[in-house]
Every structure is written in C-alpha cells, then in structure tokens.
C-alpha cells in the first residue's frame, strides 16, 4: 500500500518539489524562510541552473539541486539536501560554494562582477552534535570573522545549515524555520494534512509530495531512489563497523589486516554487482591500499560510479 506522501528528503522528491519550474515559488519560500530575509532582501526570482551553467565539478553530482537565485543584491545560492554524513562532507560543501563563486568569472570579466554565493544545506543528521560542539542551533549561519575584534567581513561566501535531528519534536513548530524542519522530518509519516502545514507554502509543498499525483514512472523512480539510499546507508554502516573494529584492534597487525581485507572484499563485491571489472593496474591499486579511510571512501563512491576509475579516484 502506497503512503499518502513521499519522503521529501529523498533526491527524487526533493527535486520534484524544489527543483521544478512549476514549483519555483516553493523554492523561493524555502530560501526566504531558512535565510530569515526581511522584505527588502527577500528572494523575488529564481532561475534554475541549466546543465551548461552548472560548475564542472565532480563533487556536484552529489548535490540534489543547484539553483541560481536573484535577490536585491544579485546573490547566488547553492541548495542541497544531504541525508548521510559522509567523510569530508563539510569540505565538499565549502568546495562547491567556492566553485560556484569562481565559476561566475568568464574570460574578460572583472572581479567586481562577482556576486556573493550562499550555500544552503539541509542535513538529515547532526553535523555538529551538541555533545561535541555545544551551542550550534538547528539553523546555523556561517561567514568569515576577524579573530581579534570579532568584526564580520568577507561575506562573499556564506553557509547556512539546517540540522533536522535538532528539531524539538516535543511541541508543535512555532516559527517558519521549525515548520520547514517539521515538513522534512514528518511528511512521509502523515496520514492527513496537519494544521501546521495547512497554509501556503507548506500546503503546496505537501501537494507536490502527494503520492497519488505521481505517475507510474515517477513512483518507480521514487522507489529506486529509496533503494539506492538504503544501499548507501548499508555501505557506510559496513565501513564504520570495520573502522570501529580497526580502532579496537589498533596496534594489532592481524586486526588491522582483517579490517582491510573485509573492506577490499566488500568493495570488490560492490564493483562486481555494478558490472565494473578492475583492470590489472586498478586491481593492484586496490590490493596495495593499506589506508582504511581510503577504502571506506572508495566503497561509498562505488555505489554511484560509472567506471572503476571513478570509484577509485
């Protein structure tokens, strides 16, 4: 039996709601809500990036939707939904935003022509856990700051993160930001339209996620996206278990070798299932790798890679 609403955290549904031409008002509402913009600086127009306009960056294939938005200052935005906390995630976010900034400058253009870029990332995990980094709220804003006096400047690159697990589910949402967090967390479990989502733009976002409106092809795409996510979760879980096992046996050569071998076997099986056959040099590189973190990264990359070279980059 199909649910009433699809999960907006999956890549297919996120794109359907916020990455489609007919739903531009929803994307603007999301940005205006998460950026907490006043009337004078609200996003008033959205232009979705074409394939030709997107920065030619390998890492951007993991971004779920990339958009260029125009507000009173001509600011650009890179928007993505991230379900899993993978190795080097923060660095990838910074890299993507930096590439979007430098990618504006074509031959003959001047530095003053560059517009600011803001990265907006919705995380379905705690990027800064309270027990480790206390004081970082559910919605956090980041920019450069002078270290002596605390003055903020160099605002050309800014970052916004919404960490969904930090939402207080013990009470109804009280703000626009909390309502968006509630939408992303609870939509897949809803059996009806709740009062907190009964007004626009949240009502329209729910309608876009209503499964009854999906074509058979869209439903199949949604199921495939969910299966791919489960596969990736499984790969990360295996990698982390092997990492924990390795940590417990640190200093014991036999334990380390067992962890490395297990990861190599898992990676080889993943490549085989995807129909990817390593050549002699690639096989030698796989067998010679003695770094647990590198093997974990290759295992995750193999889930979506189209070649062995791409998986072992």
C-alpha positions as a printed Julia matrix, in Angstrom:
313×3 Matrix{Float64}:
  0.0    0.0     0.0
  1.38   3.35   -1.02
  1.82   6.08    1.62
 -0.12   9.35    1.36
  3.01  11.47    0.92
  6.5   10.71   -0.34
  9.6   11.47    1.71
 10.91  14.94    0.69
 14.39  14.0     1.9
 14.96  11.6    -1.0
 16.69  13.08   -4.01
 13.83  12.41   -6.43
 11.14  14.04   -4.27
 13.36  16.96   -3.23
 13.97  17.72   -6.91
 10.28  17.31   -7.7
  9.28  19.83   -5.03
 12.08  22.39   -5.16
 13.85  21.8    -8.48
 10.97  22.04  -10.96
  9.99  25.1   -12.98
  6.36  24.91  -11.88
  7.37  24.93   -8.2
  9.65  27.97   -8.19
  7.51  29.71   -5.52
  8.22  26.8    -3.17
 11.97  27.14   -3.66
 11.74  30.89   -3.01
  9.65  30.26    0.1
 12.2   27.73    1.38
 15.1   30.12    0.85
 13.32  33.11    2.33
 12.38  31.01    5.36
 15.78  29.47    6.02
 17.65  32.7     5.31
 15.21  34.67    7.5
 15.22  37.5     4.99
 13.34  40.73    5.56
 11.03  42.22    2.94
 13.78  44.38    1.42
 16.05  41.42    0.75
 13.68  38.54    0.02
 14.34  36.3    -2.97
 11.94  37.53   -5.65
 13.05  35.46   -8.64
 14.56  32.02   -9.15
 16.39  30.7   -12.18
 17.23  27.01  -12.15
 20.7   26.31  -13.46
 20.88  24.53  -16.79
 23.35  21.7   -17.29
 25.62  24.09  -19.17
 25.61  26.66  -16.35
 26.48  24.26  -13.57
 30.11  24.28  -12.45
 32.07  21.4   -13.95
 32.89  19.86  -10.57
 32.81  16.11  -10.0
 31.61  16.53   -6.41
 28.5   18.4    -7.56
 26.96  15.16   -8.79
 26.09  14.53   -5.15
 24.21  17.83   -4.84
 20.49  17.23   -5.18
 19.52  20.58   -6.65
 21.67  23.54   -7.66
 19.95  26.86   -8.18
 20.79  30.43   -9.07
 18.55  32.9    -7.26
 18.26  36.64   -7.7
 17.5   38.88   -4.74
 18.06  42.59   -4.19
 21.84  42.05   -4.29
 22.02  39.5    -7.11
 23.15  36.79   -4.7
 23.63  33.22   -5.96
 22.62  30.16   -3.95
 23.7   26.51   -3.99
 20.98  24.4    -2.35
 21.22  20.73   -1.41
 19.65  18.07    0.75
 22.13  15.7     2.41
 20.78  12.54    4.03
 24.04  10.8     5.02
 27.06  12.22    6.8
 29.95  11.09    4.62
 33.67  11.64    5.03
 34.8   15.15    4.15
 31.23  16.47    3.87
 31.97  19.96    5.26
 34.93  20.35    2.91
 32.77  19.37   -0.06
 30.17  22.0     0.85
 32.86  24.7     1.04
 34.39  23.49   -2.22
 31.07  23.54   -4.06
 30.24  27.07   -2.91
 33.75  28.3    -3.79
 33.48  26.77   -7.27
 30.08  28.38   -7.78
 31.7   31.72   -6.86
 34.75  31.46   -9.12
 32.69  29.86  -11.91
 30.88  33.16  -12.5
 34.01  34.8   -13.9
 34.45  34.2   -17.62
 37.32  35.47  -19.73
 37.29  39.25  -19.91
 35.14  39.77  -16.83
 36.31  41.67  -13.77
 36.36  40.71  -10.1
 33.77  43.39   -9.22
 31.32  41.45  -11.42
 31.32  38.53   -8.97
 28.13  38.08   -6.94
 28.02  36.63   -3.44
 27.26  32.92   -3.07
 25.39  31.33   -0.17
 25.34  27.58    0.36
 22.08  26.29    1.87
 22.34  22.71    3.13
 19.61  20.67    4.81
 21.16  17.81    6.8
 19.27  14.74    8.0
 21.96  14.24   10.63
 23.73  16.3    13.28
 26.7   17.88   11.58
 27.75  19.48   14.87
 26.42  17.18   17.65
 25.53  19.05   20.83
 27.64  16.72   22.96
 30.71  17.53   20.86
 30.06  21.11   19.66
 27.54  22.65   22.08
 25.81  25.86   21.15
 25.27  25.3    17.42
 21.5   25.72   16.85
 19.3   23.77   14.45
 19.63  26.6    11.91
 23.17  27.96   11.82
 24.74  30.72    9.72
 28.47  30.83    8.96
 30.73  33.51    7.47
 34.25  34.85    7.98
 35.05  36.81   11.13
 38.05  38.88   12.25
 39.64  36.91   15.07
 40.7   39.8    17.35
 37.75  42.16   17.43
 35.06  39.83   16.1
 34.09  42.04   13.16
 32.34  40.15   10.37
 33.52  40.67    6.82
 34.45  39.0     3.55
 30.84  37.93    3.17
 31.2   36.85   -0.42
 30.89  33.2     0.7
 28.32  32.28    3.34
 26.88  29.0     4.58
 23.51  28.04    6.07
 22.85  24.63    7.62
 19.54  23.18    8.84
 20.21  20.1    11.01
 16.89  18.22   11.11
 17.65  15.97   14.14
 17.93  19.1    16.32
 14.23  19.85   15.78
 12.27  19.75   19.06
  9.53  17.22   18.3
  8.02  17.51   21.78
  5.91  20.52   20.72
  4.33  21.94   17.54
  6.56  24.16   15.38
  6.49  27.83   16.34
  8.48  29.51   13.57
  8.79  29.26    9.8
 12.16  27.53   10.17
 10.73  24.98   12.59
  7.79  24.37   10.25
 10.14  23.6     7.36
 12.08  21.22    9.63
  8.78  19.55   10.6
  7.85  19.24    6.91
 11.09  17.45    6.01
 11.05  15.17    9.06
  7.38  14.18    9.25
  5.86  14.3     5.74
  6.43  10.62    4.95
  4.54   9.62    8.16
  1.48  11.85    7.68
 -1.97  10.32    7.17
 -3.63  13.71    6.63
 -2.7   17.36    6.22
 -1.94  18.64    9.74
 -2.96  22.11   10.83
  0.65  23.32   10.98
  1.07  22.55    7.24
 -2.41  23.61    6.12
 -1.35  27.01    4.75
  0.91  28.03    1.9
  3.69  27.44    1.09
  3.68  24.24    3.17
  0.33  23.05    1.85
  1.61  23.4    -1.73
  4.8   21.52   -0.83
  2.7   18.69    0.6
  0.61  18.54   -2.55
  3.77  18.22   -4.63
  4.76  15.25   -2.45
  1.33  13.59   -2.62
  1.9   10.1    -3.99
 -1.49   9.98   -5.74
 -0.19  12.65   -8.13
  2.81  10.54   -9.15
  2.82   8.8   -12.5
  3.86   5.15  -12.57
  7.27   6.24  -13.85
  7.66   8.76  -11.0
  6.68   6.16   -8.43
  9.27   3.74   -9.79
 11.89   6.5    -9.72
 10.99   7.22   -6.1
 11.32   3.55   -5.14
 14.69   3.31   -6.91
 15.91   6.42   -5.11
 14.9    4.9    -1.78
 16.67   1.63   -2.58
 19.83   3.48   -3.61
 19.74   5.37   -0.32
 19.39   2.14    1.64
 22.33   0.65   -0.28
 24.45   3.67    0.55
 23.43   3.5     4.21
 24.44  -0.15    4.24
 27.81   0.59    2.7
 28.5    3.36    5.21
 27.4    1.13    8.07
 29.79  -1.6     6.94
 32.62   0.88    6.56
 32.03   2.33   10.02
 31.79  -1.1    11.63
 35.1   -2.03   10.08
 36.53   1.27   11.27
 35.38   0.58   14.84
 36.8   -2.92   14.66
 40.07  -1.49   13.45
 40.09   1.06   16.24
 39.59  -1.58   18.9
 42.47  -3.59   17.48
 44.78  -0.64   16.94
 48.35  -1.75   17.24
 47.48  -5.34   16.4
 48.65  -6.07   12.91
 46.36  -9.03   12.49
 43.29  -6.99   13.41
 44.21  -4.22   11.02
 44.78  -6.62    8.18
 41.43  -8.29    8.81
 39.64  -4.94    8.59
 41.45  -4.02    5.38
 40.66  -7.38    3.81
 36.98  -7.1     4.74
 36.73  -3.69    3.1
 38.56  -4.88   -0.01
 36.16  -7.82   -0.31
 33.12  -5.56    0.16
 34.44  -3.14   -2.45
 35.2   -5.92   -4.94
 31.69  -7.33   -4.47
 30.13  -3.89   -4.95
 32.06  -3.39   -8.22
 31.1   -6.86   -9.41
 27.39  -6.24   -8.72
 27.61  -2.99  -10.7
 29.25  -4.77  -13.63
 32.57  -2.94  -13.18
 35.72  -5.03  -13.7
 39.07  -3.6   -12.49
 41.97  -3.73  -14.91
 45.39  -5.02  -13.83
 46.6   -1.61  -12.59
 43.33  -0.87  -10.8
 43.33  -4.33   -9.16
 46.89  -3.79   -7.99
 45.95  -0.39   -6.58
 43.06  -1.96   -4.69
 45.19  -4.77   -3.26
 48.06  -2.45   -2.31
 45.9    0.11   -0.49
 46.65  -0.02    3.25
 44.58   3.01    4.28
 41.25   2.22    5.93
 39.76   5.67    5.24
 40.6    5.45    1.52
 38.94   2.04    1.21
 35.85   3.35    3.01
 35.66   6.3     0.61
 36.06   4.03   -2.44
 33.28   1.78   -1.15
 30.84   4.7    -0.95
 31.91   6.09   -4.33
 31.41   2.68   -5.96
 27.66   2.95   -5.27
 27.22   5.62   -7.96
 30.39   5.35  -10.05
 30.09   4.6   -13.74
 33.62   3.19  -14.03
 36.26   1.62  -11.82
 38.47   4.68  -12.34
 35.72   6.91  -10.96
 35.17   4.6    -7.97
 38.88   4.54   -7.05
 39.65   8.21   -7.64
